[in-house]
Short mmCIF file of C-alpha atoms and ligand atoms in Angstrom, two decimals:
data_model
loop_
_atom_site.label_atom_id
_atom_site.label_comp_id
_atom_site.label_asym_id
_atom_site.label_seq_id
_atom_site.Cartn_x
_atom_site.Cartn_y
_atom_site.Cartn_z
CA MET A 1 0.06 -0.03 -0.02
CA ALA A 2 2.11 2.96 1.06
CA CYS A 3 5.40 1.11 0.29
CA ASN A 4 6.52 4.24 -1.27
CA ILE A 5 6.66 6.05 1.93
CA VAL A 6 8.33 3.17 3.73
CA ARG A 7 12.21 2.95 3.51
CA GLY A 8 13.60 -0.61 4.18
CA PHE A 9 10.21 -2.26 3.97
CA SER A 10 11.78 -5.65 3.03
CA LEU A 11 13.92 -5.33 5.98
CA LEU A 12 10.93 -4.69 8.22
CA ILE A 13 9.15 -7.95 6.78
CA PHE A 14 12.75 -9.82 7.67
CA LEU A 15 12.28 -8.72 11.20
CA ILE A 16 8.74 -9.67 11.37
CA THR A 17 9.62 -13.04 10.04
CA LEU A 18 12.23 -13.36 12.96
CA GLY A 19 9.73 -12.51 15.22
CA THR A 20 11.08 -9.45 16.87
CA PHE A 21 9.11 -6.52 17.47
CA SER A 22 11.17 -4.79 19.98
CA SER A 23 13.16 -2.76 17.55
CA PHE A 24 11.25 -1.13 14.88
CA LEU A 25 12.69 0.86 12.06
CA PRO A 26 12.08 4.61 11.77
CA ILE A 27 9.68 5.10 8.88
CA THR A 28 10.50 8.17 6.74
CA THR A 29 9.13 9.79 3.62
CA ALA A 30 11.15 9.30 0.53
CA GLN A 31 12.24 12.84 1.46
CA GLY A 32 13.70 11.86 4.76
CA PHE A 33 11.06 12.83 7.19
CA LYS A 34 10.00 11.04 10.06
CA ILE A 35 6.34 10.82 10.86
CA GLU A 36 6.20 8.95 14.27
CA GLU A 37 6.26 11.25 17.18
CA ALA A 38 6.56 14.14 14.80
CA THR A 39 4.71 17.38 16.41
CA VAL A 40 2.11 19.58 14.41
CA TYR A 41 4.78 22.09 13.90
CA ASP A 42 7.17 19.43 12.48
CA LEU A 43 4.46 18.02 10.11
CA GLN A 44 3.59 21.90 8.72
CA PHE A 45 7.37 22.56 8.54
CA ALA A 46 7.64 19.26 6.58
CA PHE A 47 4.40 20.15 4.56
CA GLN A 48 6.02 23.68 3.55
CA ARG A 49 9.36 22.24 2.51
CA ASN A 50 7.57 19.56 0.39
CA GLN A 51 8.76 16.67 2.32
CA LEU A 52 5.51 15.47 3.26
CA THR A 53 1.79 15.52 2.11
CA SER A 54 -1.34 15.09 4.00
CA ARG A 55 -1.98 12.16 1.81
CA GLN A 56 1.32 10.29 2.81
CA LEU A 57 0.39 11.19 6.38
CA VAL A 58 -3.12 9.68 6.19
CA GLU A 59 -1.70 6.48 4.43
CA PHE A 60 0.89 6.38 7.07
CA TYR A 61 -1.69 6.28 9.86
CA HIS A 62 -3.79 3.74 7.68
CA LYS A 63 -0.98 1.37 7.84
CA GLN A 64 -0.17 2.02 11.64
CA ILE A 65 -3.74 1.18 12.47
CA GLN A 66 -3.77 -1.92 10.00
CA THR A 67 -0.90 -3.31 11.83
CA GLN A 68 -1.53 -2.30 15.52
CA ASN A 69 -5.05 -1.61 16.16
CA PRO A 70 -5.93 -5.28 16.05
CA VAL A 71 -4.42 -5.53 19.44
CA LEU A 72 -4.68 -2.33 20.76
CA LYS A 73 -8.35 -1.38 19.94
CA GLY A 74 -7.88 2.52 19.84
CA VAL A 75 -9.67 3.08 16.59
CA LEU A 76 -13.32 2.24 16.26
CA GLU A 77 -14.03 3.58 12.57
CA LEU A 78 -12.12 5.12 9.60
CA ASN A 79 -13.45 7.80 7.88
CA PRO A 80 -13.80 6.60 4.23
CA ASP A 81 -13.52 10.22 3.39
CA ALA A 82 -10.15 10.78 4.67
CA LEU A 83 -7.84 10.41 1.55
CA SER A 84 -9.89 12.73 -0.35
CA GLN A 85 -9.77 15.39 2.66
CA ALA A 86 -5.97 14.95 2.39
CA ASP A 87 -5.81 15.57 -1.45
CA LYS A 88 -8.03 18.58 -0.85
CA ALA A 89 -5.76 19.99 2.02
CA ASP A 90 -2.68 19.10 -0.45
CA GLN A 91 -4.31 21.06 -3.30
CA GLU A 92 -5.30 23.91 -0.95
CA ARG A 93 -1.76 23.90 0.27
CA LYS A 94 -0.26 24.58 -2.97
CA ALA A 95 -2.67 27.39 -3.93
CA LYS A 96 -2.36 29.38 -0.69
CA ALA A 97 0.67 31.53 0.60
CA PRO A 98 2.53 29.68 3.30
CA GLY A 99 1.49 30.58 6.83
CA SER A 100 -2.01 31.65 5.86
CA LEU A 101 -3.46 28.28 6.47
CA SER A 102 -4.52 27.18 9.91
CA PRO A 103 -1.96 25.00 12.16
CA LEU A 104 -4.32 22.01 11.89
CA HIS A 105 -4.81 22.35 8.14
CA GLY A 106 -4.14 19.07 6.59
CA ILE A 107 -3.44 17.42 10.09
CA PRO A 108 -5.52 14.14 10.79
CA ILE A 109 -7.34 13.92 14.15
CA LEU A 110 -9.10 11.05 15.73
CA LEU A 111 -12.33 11.84 17.66
CA LYS A 112 -13.92 9.77 20.60
CA ASP A 113 -16.95 8.22 19.53
CA ASN A 114 -19.39 10.26 21.40
CA ILE A 115 -18.53 13.38 19.34
CA ALA A 116 -20.95 13.42 16.36
CA THR A 117 -20.02 14.09 12.69
CA LYS A 118 -22.38 14.38 9.84
CA ASP A 119 -20.80 12.21 7.57
CA LYS A 120 -20.22 8.33 6.66
CA LEU A 121 -18.94 7.77 10.47
CA ASN A 122 -21.26 6.50 12.87
CA THR A 123 -21.52 8.43 16.51
CA THR A 124 -22.41 5.61 18.84
CA ALA A 125 -20.59 6.23 22.32
CA GLY A 126 -19.51 2.76 21.92
CA SER A 127 -23.08 1.06 22.00
CA PHE A 128 -24.69 -0.92 19.41
CA ALA A 129 -28.16 0.91 20.62
CA LEU A 130 -26.82 3.96 18.66
CA LEU A 131 -25.54 2.23 15.66
CA GLY A 132 -27.66 3.51 12.46
CA SER A 133 -28.56 6.67 14.39
CA VAL A 134 -28.38 9.98 12.20
CA VAL A 135 -27.04 13.05 13.80
CA PRO A 136 -28.62 16.41 12.98
CA ARG A 137 -25.24 18.18 12.25
CA ASP A 138 -21.54 17.97 13.29
CA ALA A 139 -20.62 18.57 17.00
CA GLY A 140 -19.68 22.09 17.50
CA VAL A 141 -16.02 21.27 17.77
CA VAL A 142 -15.99 19.42 14.76
CA THR A 143 -17.59 22.17 12.70
CA ARG A 144 -14.32 24.23 13.78
CA LEU A 145 -12.03 21.51 13.00
CA ARG A 146 -13.42 21.10 9.41
CA LYS A 147 -13.03 24.92 9.06
CA SER A 148 -9.38 24.88 10.05
CA GLY A 149 -9.10 22.15 7.53
CA ALA A 150 -7.98 19.39 9.73
CA ILE A 151 -8.69 15.55 8.36
CA ILE A 152 -11.16 13.65 10.27
CA LEU A 153 -9.46 10.37 10.20
CA GLY A 154 -12.03 8.32 12.25
CA LYS A 155 -13.70 7.78 15.58
CA ALA A 156 -11.75 6.41 18.74
CA THR A 157 -12.99 3.63 21.29
CA LEU A 158 -14.11 4.55 24.59
CA SER A 159 -15.52 3.03 27.65
CA GLU A 160 -19.21 2.61 26.55
CA TRP A 161 -21.42 5.55 27.36
CA SER A 162 -18.51 7.32 28.60
CA TYR A 163 -18.64 4.97 31.61
CA TYR A 164 -22.16 5.82 32.49
CA ARG A 165 -23.43 2.43 31.86
CA SER A 166 -22.04 0.26 34.68
CA ASN A 167 -19.30 0.33 37.19
CA ALA A 168 -18.66 -3.38 36.37
CA ALA A 169 -17.38 -3.15 33.04
CA PRO A 170 -13.64 -2.82 32.47
CA SER A 171 -12.38 1.04 31.75
CA GLY A 172 -11.98 1.32 28.12
CA TRP A 173 -14.42 -1.48 27.05
CA SER A 174 -17.36 -1.04 24.84
CA ALA A 175 -19.47 -3.35 22.95
CA ARG A 176 -18.77 -2.13 19.69
CA GLY A 177 -14.97 -1.20 20.28
CA GLY A 178 -13.90 -4.19 22.65
CA HIS A 179 -11.33 -3.54 25.15
CA GLY A 180 -8.56 -1.03 24.54
CA LYS A 181 -5.20 -1.79 25.71
CA ASN A 182 -2.55 0.31 27.01
CA PRO A 183 0.10 0.10 24.26
CA TYR A 184 2.83 0.34 27.01
CA ASN A 185 1.96 -3.11 28.87
CA LEU A 186 -1.36 -4.11 27.13
CA GLY A 187 -2.87 -3.37 30.46
CA ASN A 188 -5.81 -0.89 31.58
CA PRO A 189 -5.69 2.20 29.25
CA CYS A 190 -8.02 4.00 31.64
CA GLY A 191 -11.10 5.76 30.32
CA SER A 192 -13.37 6.68 29.41
CA SER A 193 -11.20 8.75 26.67
CA SER A 194 -9.10 5.48 26.03
CA GLY A 195 -9.14 5.30 22.41
CA PRO A 196 -7.76 8.72 21.74
CA ALA A 197 -5.04 8.28 24.22
CA ILE A 198 -4.14 4.78 23.18
CA SER A 199 -4.02 5.93 19.45
CA VAL A 200 -2.06 9.10 19.74
CA ALA A 201 0.61 7.28 22.08
CA ALA A 202 0.91 4.55 19.80
CA ASN A 203 1.30 6.93 16.78
CA LEU A 204 -1.83 5.71 14.91
CA VAL A 205 -2.84 9.32 14.47
CA ALA A 206 -1.34 12.90 14.81
CA VAL A 207 -3.58 14.37 17.33
CA SER A 208 -7.16 13.60 18.90
CA LEU A 209 -10.20 14.73 21.03
CA GLY A 210 -11.55 13.13 24.17
CA SER A 211 -14.05 14.33 26.56
CA GLU A 212 -14.21 14.40 30.32
CA THR A 213 -16.98 14.44 33.01
CA ASP A 214 -14.74 13.38 35.98
CA GLY A 215 -11.41 12.13 35.01
CA SER A 216 -11.80 10.89 31.50
CA ILE A 217 -9.14 13.02 29.77
CA LEU A 218 -6.87 13.34 32.77
CA CYS A 219 -6.67 9.72 33.66
CA PRO A 220 -5.91 7.96 29.97
CA SER A 221 -3.44 10.84 29.23
CA GLY A 222 -1.36 10.06 32.25
CA SER A 223 -1.84 6.32 31.70
CA ASN A 224 -0.63 6.35 28.04
CA SER A 225 2.08 8.91 28.45
CA VAL A 226 0.38 11.61 26.51
CA VAL A 227 -0.60 15.10 27.27
CA GLY A 228 -4.41 15.96 27.89
CA ILE A 229 -6.03 19.30 28.49
CA LYS A 230 -9.47 19.26 30.39
CA PRO A 231 -10.69 22.58 29.52
CA THR A 232 -12.83 24.85 31.70
CA VAL A 233 -16.37 23.68 31.34
CA GLY A 234 -18.05 25.62 28.44
CA LEU A 235 -14.69 26.82 26.95
CA THR A 236 -15.24 24.25 24.14
CA SER A 237 -18.85 23.37 22.72
CA ARG A 238 -20.40 20.30 23.95
CA ALA A 239 -23.25 20.57 21.32
CA GLY A 240 -23.53 17.18 19.42
CA VAL A 241 -21.38 15.26 22.12
CA VAL A 242 -23.33 12.49 23.46
CA PRO A 243 -23.56 13.91 27.25
CA ILE A 244 -23.42 12.72 30.79
CA SER A 245 -23.49 16.09 32.63
CA PRO A 246 -23.77 19.54 30.92
CA ARG A 247 -22.37 20.92 34.28
CA GLN A 248 -19.34 18.89 33.91
CA ASP A 249 -18.72 17.66 30.47
CA THR A 250 -16.18 19.25 28.35
CA ILE A 251 -14.23 18.45 25.04
CA GLY A 252 -10.66 18.57 25.08
CA PRO A 253 -7.34 17.59 23.11
CA ILE A 254 -5.46 14.62 23.97
CA CYS A 255 -1.99 14.76 21.99
CA ARG A 256 1.62 13.55 22.43
CA THR A 257 2.80 17.21 23.49
CA VAL A 258 1.67 20.21 25.12
CA SER A 259 2.16 22.40 22.00
CA ASP A 260 0.04 20.00 19.89
CA ALA A 261 -2.73 20.19 22.68
CA ALA A 262 -2.52 23.99 22.49
CA LEU A 263 -3.17 24.07 18.95
CA VAL A 264 -6.01 21.79 19.17
CA LEU A 265 -7.48 23.78 22.11
CA GLU A 266 -7.10 27.06 20.04
CA THR A 267 -8.81 25.52 17.27
CA ILE A 268 -11.89 24.10 19.00
CA ALA A 269 -12.31 26.66 21.96
CA GLY A 270 -14.92 29.47 21.35
CA ILE A 271 -18.60 30.49 21.00
CA ASP A 272 -21.09 28.09 19.43
CA ILE A 273 -24.82 29.01 19.49
CA ASN A 274 -25.64 25.42 20.15
CA ASP A 275 -24.08 25.37 23.50
CA LYS A 276 -25.06 28.40 25.60
CA ALA A 277 -22.33 27.73 28.16
CA THR A 278 -19.79 28.77 25.44
CA ILE A 279 -21.00 32.56 25.40
CA LYS A 280 -20.06 33.23 29.02
CA ALA A 281 -16.89 31.13 28.97
CA SER A 282 -15.61 32.67 25.75
CA ASN A 283 -13.99 35.63 27.87
CA TYR A 284 -11.50 32.90 29.05
CA VAL A 285 -10.54 32.65 25.44
CA PRO A 286 -7.23 34.74 24.83
CA LYS A 287 -6.77 36.63 22.01
CA GLY A 288 -4.06 35.22 19.94
CA GLY A 289 -4.95 31.81 20.82
CA TYR A 290 -3.07 29.24 23.08
CA ALA A 291 0.03 28.63 21.24
CA GLN A 292 1.61 32.17 22.56
CA PHE A 293 1.85 30.43 26.16
CA LEU A 294 4.26 27.99 25.21
CA LYS A 295 7.08 29.14 26.84
CA LYS A 296 10.17 27.20 27.98
CA ASP A 297 10.60 29.69 31.05
CA GLY A 298 6.50 29.62 31.72
CA LEU A 299 7.46 28.34 35.16
CA ARG A 300 9.31 31.30 36.15
CA GLY A 301 7.55 32.99 39.23
CA LYS A 302 4.55 30.75 39.17
CA ARG A 303 3.15 29.67 42.43
CA LEU A 304 2.26 25.91 42.60
CA GLY A 305 0.50 24.15 45.51
CA VAL A 306 1.23 20.76 46.85
CA VAL A 307 -1.72 18.97 48.84
CA ARG A 308 -0.27 15.80 50.05
CA ASP A 309 -3.45 14.26 50.37
CA PHE A 310 -3.51 13.78 46.74
CA TYR A 311 -0.80 11.56 46.64
CA GLY A 312 -1.68 8.36 47.67
CA PHE A 313 1.42 6.40 47.33
CA GLU A 314 3.98 5.27 49.84
CA LYS A 315 7.13 7.01 50.56
CA GLY A 316 9.84 4.69 48.78
CA THR A 317 7.80 3.88 45.71
CA LEU A 318 9.20 4.91 42.63
CA GLN A 319 6.23 7.24 42.05
CA HIS A 320 6.73 9.11 45.21
CA GLU A 321 10.64 9.60 44.54
CA THR A 322 9.67 10.75 40.96
CA PHE A 323 7.34 13.35 42.10
CA GLU A 324 9.85 14.67 44.85
CA LEU A 325 12.40 15.05 41.73
CA HIS A 326 9.79 16.92 39.80
CA PHE A 327 9.16 19.45 42.55
CA LYS A 328 12.95 20.02 42.56
CA THR A 329 12.65 20.53 38.94
CA LEU A 330 9.86 22.81 39.33
CA ARG A 331 11.76 24.98 41.81
CA GLN A 332 14.96 25.01 39.32
CA LYS A 333 12.94 26.24 36.85
CA GLY A 334 11.81 29.38 39.02
CA ALA A 335 8.70 28.32 40.39
CA VAL A 336 7.48 28.80 43.98
CA VAL A 337 6.47 25.23 45.28
CA LEU A 338 4.39 25.63 48.31
CA ASP A 339 4.16 22.12 50.16
CA ASN A 340 1.77 20.39 52.81
CA LEU A 341 -1.16 22.78 51.88
CA LYS A 342 -4.55 21.60 52.89
CA ILE A 343 -8.10 21.90 51.54
CA GLU A 344 -9.77 22.75 54.65
CA ASN A 345 -13.27 20.77 53.91
CA LEU A 346 -11.59 17.67 51.86
CA ASP A 347 -13.58 15.16 54.09
CA GLU A 348 -16.72 16.98 53.67
CA ILE A 349 -15.99 16.84 49.65
CA LEU A 350 -14.95 13.24 49.76
CA ASN A 351 -18.10 12.19 51.77
CA ASP A 352 -20.50 14.26 49.79
CA GLN A 353 -22.92 12.36 47.72
CA SER A 354 -24.08 15.51 45.61
CA GLU A 355 -21.83 14.47 42.61
CA SER A 356 -23.11 10.97 42.03
CA PHE A 357 -26.71 12.09 42.39
CA ALA A 358 -26.49 14.88 40.03
CA MET A 359 -24.37 13.36 37.44
CA GLY A 360 -27.38 10.45 37.39
CA PHE A 361 -29.95 12.97 37.18
CA GLU A 362 -28.17 15.09 34.50
CA PHE A 363 -27.12 11.97 32.52
CA LYS A 364 -31.08 11.08 32.22
CA LEU A 365 -32.37 14.49 31.25
CA SER A 366 -29.40 15.39 28.75
CA LEU A 367 -29.12 11.94 27.18
CA ASN A 368 -33.04 12.04 26.61
CA SER A 369 -32.64 15.49 24.92
CA TYR A 370 -29.62 14.24 22.75
CA LEU A 371 -31.51 11.38 21.67
CA ARG A 372 -34.75 13.12 20.73
CA ASP A 373 -32.58 15.70 18.70
CA LEU A 374 -31.35 12.84 16.56
CA VAL A 375 -32.79 12.83 12.86
CA ALA A 376 -33.20 9.02 13.39
CA SER A 377 -32.12 6.44 15.95
CA PRO A 378 -33.14 3.05 17.21
CA VAL A 379 -33.38 4.63 20.88
CA ARG A 380 -34.93 7.83 21.79
CA SER A 381 -34.81 7.69 25.68
CA LEU A 382 -32.64 6.25 28.48
CA ASP A 383 -35.42 3.69 29.02
CA ASP A 384 -35.09 2.64 25.37
CA VAL A 385 -31.33 2.14 25.77
CA ILE A 386 -31.97 0.05 28.99
CA ALA A 387 -34.59 -2.05 26.99
CA PHE A 388 -31.85 -2.34 24.12
CA ASN A 389 -29.13 -3.71 26.26
CA LYS A 390 -32.04 -6.13 27.66
CA LYS A 391 -32.79 -7.34 24.29
CA HIS A 392 -29.33 -7.44 22.80
CA SER A 393 -27.85 -8.77 26.09
CA LYS A 394 -25.34 -11.12 24.41
CA LEU A 395 -24.04 -8.22 21.75
CA GLU A 396 -23.88 -5.79 24.98
CA LYS A 397 -22.35 -8.36 27.43
CA LEU A 398 -25.38 -7.43 29.97
CA GLU A 399 -24.93 -10.59 31.94
CA GLU A 400 -21.13 -9.74 32.61
CA TYR A 401 -21.28 -5.76 32.94
CA GLY A 402 -25.05 -5.04 33.49
CA GLN A 403 -26.12 -1.49 33.54
CA ASP A 404 -26.44 -0.35 37.32
CA LEU A 405 -25.48 3.21 36.60
CA MET A 406 -28.17 3.41 34.13
CA LEU A 407 -30.82 1.67 36.13
CA ILE A 408 -29.83 4.18 39.06
CA ALA A 409 -30.13 7.25 36.85
CA GLN A 410 -33.62 5.94 35.54
CA LYS A 411 -35.13 6.11 38.80
CA LEU A 412 -33.85 9.20 40.15
CA LYS A 413 -36.39 11.95 40.91
CA GLY A 414 -36.75 15.27 42.46
CA ILE A 415 -35.53 18.14 40.36
CA GLY A 416 -35.32 20.18 43.90
CA THR A 417 -32.81 17.61 45.12
CA LEU A 418 -30.67 17.97 42.04
CA LYS A 419 -30.61 21.94 42.64
CA GLU A 420 -29.48 21.28 46.10
CA ALA A 421 -26.92 18.73 45.10
CA VAL A 422 -25.60 21.42 42.46
CA LEU A 423 -25.41 24.33 45.23
CA ASN A 424 -23.82 21.81 47.50
CA MET A 425 -20.91 21.45 44.73
CA SER A 426 -20.38 24.83 44.16
CA ARG A 427 -20.22 25.61 47.79
CA LEU A 428 -18.03 23.08 48.45
CA SER A 429 -15.87 24.17 45.52
CA HIS A 430 -15.91 27.76 46.90
CA ILE A 431 -14.78 27.10 50.27
CA GLY A 432 -12.48 24.33 49.12
CA PHE A 433 -10.34 24.53 45.72
CA GLU A 434 -10.91 27.93 45.20
CA LYS A 435 -10.13 29.30 48.79
CA LEU A 436 -6.52 27.10 48.62
CA MET A 437 -5.94 28.88 45.28
CA ILE A 438 -6.84 32.49 46.33
CA THR A 439 -5.37 32.44 49.79
CA ASN A 440 -1.98 31.17 48.74
CA LYS A 441 -2.18 33.05 45.44
CA LEU A 442 -1.50 29.79 43.52
CA ASP A 443 -1.18 29.74 39.69
CA ALA A 444 -1.88 25.84 39.85
CA VAL A 445 -2.20 22.81 42.40
CA VAL A 446 0.03 20.04 41.04
CA ALA A 447 -0.83 16.48 41.80
CA PRO A 448 -0.75 12.75 40.55
CA PHE A 449 -4.02 11.84 39.03
CA SER A 450 -6.21 10.87 41.90
CA PHE A 451 -9.47 12.29 43.43
CA PHE A 452 -7.96 15.79 42.51
CA GLY A 453 -9.66 15.00 39.39
CA SER A 454 -12.84 15.04 41.11
CA ILE A 455 -12.07 18.30 42.67
CA LEU A 456 -11.71 19.79 39.30
CA ALA A 457 -14.62 18.17 37.96
CA ILE A 458 -17.27 19.17 40.34
CA GLY A 459 -16.07 22.75 39.95
CA GLY A 460 -15.57 22.96 36.17
CA TYR A 461 -12.03 23.75 36.58
CA PRO A 462 -9.40 23.14 34.01
CA GLY A 463 -6.35 20.63 34.23
CA VAL A 464 -3.44 19.56 32.14
CA SER A 465 -1.97 16.03 32.48
CA VAL A 466 1.77 15.57 31.27
CA PRO A 467 3.87 12.52 31.15
CA ALA A 468 5.46 12.22 34.54
CA GLY A 469 7.13 8.88 34.50
CA TYR A 470 7.02 4.95 34.19
CA GLU A 471 6.32 2.28 37.24
CA LYS A 472 6.87 -1.21 36.06
CA GLY A 473 6.49 -0.28 32.45
CA ALA A 474 3.24 1.56 33.16
CA PRO A 475 3.15 5.34 32.39
CA PHE A 476 2.04 8.17 35.07
CA GLY A 477 1.11 11.64 34.68
CA ILE A 478 1.39 14.84 36.55
CA ILE A 479 -1.47 17.02 36.70
CA PHE A 480 -1.59 20.85 37.04
CA GLY A 481 -5.05 22.22 37.91
CA GLY A 482 -6.28 25.78 38.27
CA LEU A 483 -9.14 28.13 38.64
CA LYS A 484 -11.55 28.63 35.67
CA GLY A 485 -10.01 30.15 32.55
CA SER A 486 -6.64 29.82 33.70
CA GLU A 487 -5.53 27.53 30.54
CA PRO A 488 -2.89 30.15 29.64
CA LYS A 489 -0.86 29.83 32.92
CA LEU A 490 -1.42 25.93 32.90
CA ILE A 491 -0.11 25.80 29.20
CA GLU A 492 2.89 27.99 30.40
CA ILE A 493 3.64 25.65 33.35
CA ALA A 494 2.98 22.40 31.47
CA TYR A 495 5.00 23.31 28.40
CA SER A 496 7.85 24.29 30.56
CA PHE A 497 7.81 21.24 32.56
CA GLU A 498 7.39 19.07 29.68
CA GLN A 499 10.38 20.65 28.07
CA ALA A 500 12.71 20.55 31.03
CA THR A 501 11.59 16.78 31.43
CA MET A 502 10.92 15.20 28.18
CA ILE A 503 9.68 12.07 29.69
CA ARG A 504 7.50 10.86 26.95
CA LYS A 505 9.14 7.87 24.85
CA PRO A 506 7.13 5.99 22.32
CA PRO A 507 5.60 2.56 23.21
CA PRO A 508 6.89 -0.72 21.85
CA VAL A 509 5.14 -1.50 18.55
CA ARG A 510 2.37 -3.91 18.96
CA LYS A 511 1.76 -6.17 15.82
CA SER A 512 -1.04 -8.61 15.40
CA LYS A 513 0.24 -12.08 14.82
CA VAL A 514 -0.28 -12.87 11.14
C1 LIG B 1 -21.47 2.76 10.19
O1 LIG B 1 -22.20 1.60 10.64
C2 LIG B 1 -22.62 0.92 9.58
C3 LIG B 1 -23.61 -0.18 10.19
O2 LIG B 1 -22.95 -1.13 11.09
C4 LIG B 1 -21.60 0.13 8.76
O3 LIG B 1 -22.27 -0.52 7.44
C5 LIG B 1 -20.68 1.29 8.29
O4 LIG B 1 -19.51 0.90 7.63
C6 LIG B 1 -20.36 2.21 9.52
N1 LIG B 1 -19.63 3.32 8.83
C7 LIG B 1 -18.24 3.33 8.98
C8 LIG B 1 -17.59 4.69 8.46
O5 LIG B 1 -17.26 2.52 9.58
C1 LIG B 2 -26.29 18.88 50.64
O1 LIG B 2 -25.48 19.26 51.70
C2 LIG B 2 -26.03 19.18 52.91
C3 LIG B 2 -25.10 19.46 54.09
O2 LIG B 2 -24.04 18.94 54.07
C4 LIG B 2 -26.49 17.66 53.03
O3 LIG B 2 -27.16 17.34 54.29
C5 LIG B 2 -27.41 17.44 51.84
O4 LIG B 2 -27.66 15.89 51.90
C6 LIG B 2 -26.65 17.59 50.34
N1 LIG B 2 -27.76 17.21 49.56
C7 LIG B 2 -27.39 16.29 48.45
C8 LIG B 2 -28.41 16.25 47.62
O5 LIG B 2 -26.38 15.74 48.23
#
């Protein structure tokens, strides 16, 4: 297929025959450009110097997917129009002045399967219940991606219904997509945006979009040694995304580098008339986009808080040692690290049931509304989905995994209680995380992935996850979280940390046995 872009192809086959897959030849274009691990800036530079075309890029990723996806299961569907979109991008690049095109022009992107596209791709949240549904329009973020000239490569796997069907199903599993694998150790990829993280980690695509309600971008990003940005709720449009909670849902980039994530974020952030929350949050979008905050010295003068309660691991473990080293690095790069801070009402937050109650209730309401708006669909309500799962219990593995979260949501009643739960969470956030940030004049709190994710989730706050290390072959991340609209600062901090440490290394290539 893409032999012309693969140097040393026969050697590669030789290696496969030998059964060796630990070493892998760098794959370069005929013009000597290596696509693996290339950033969006690298790719654009290669386009400009005629070392690479979008068609070659799509063909390369198709080949990667063909080889590795049978094992990794990060990609759910391929867009049959990706190659023609690539050809169009290649034509446009020839016709336009260099530098006049958007940074994502001609760049292939993969979308979590809860993000609607009005094209040949299905949008199903991984469930057979939505197969054959027809969406009214592209999701708001997809409209922006298409305008920028990005190529929609396909849909990524996820935890089915973004992990709101059942607690018993493994993270990263869906009936349509199977069980996604962490490319580093073939273990848990973490969900629910597992497919996007797996796929960028294994170089199956350039960049991707995930979504988060509580942990679903930050956790898979850390677990697969990639960078995820969970934006302030409303910064990016949720219109046309299969929902859980409009109060907590947010769409954000999952990429290999902070610079790629910043470029994707600036492409998708902003007002969408189909998601009212984007109007208010548009105040947070900086003039000139997010790339201007990619500063190597971005840590200088930043105040970072450490809340030890978020650090679950024991002294002496590799993670503990690694984080102590990272604090040193942060200080060396000019940050003030304030250690042993406390969130006053942490116990109250952890014992509070408001989030699970509100999420269940909001899931029912917002899912029903999403399903009603579809042009056509096998299911039109949460009740229908539950009935579908019962009717197709084998296909949906109902006996093994059940649908407890959906059944609980179905029964929730009392709009007054919902209002109370929402008020509770905003009160807990104000006297908890916000107070901590304000009284200590912090730019960010730094923590491993832990229930810190939930603190950010219930308040609608942003967070960025950057590769931080590997323990027994399993990657882990470091999270910088801040107040609403603090993405510019978080990007400065994350980029500066990433450039100082450069911890990400690509996973071994996972070929299927032929
Ligand atoms: C969407 O689903 C239908 C029904 O299974 C399938 O025939 C079609 O190939 C899918 N589309 C893509 C792009 O995979
Ligand atoms: C809200 O908080 C109060 C006080 O902590 C608590 O008694 C109540 O159960 C909470 N409401 C909900 C819906 O969680």
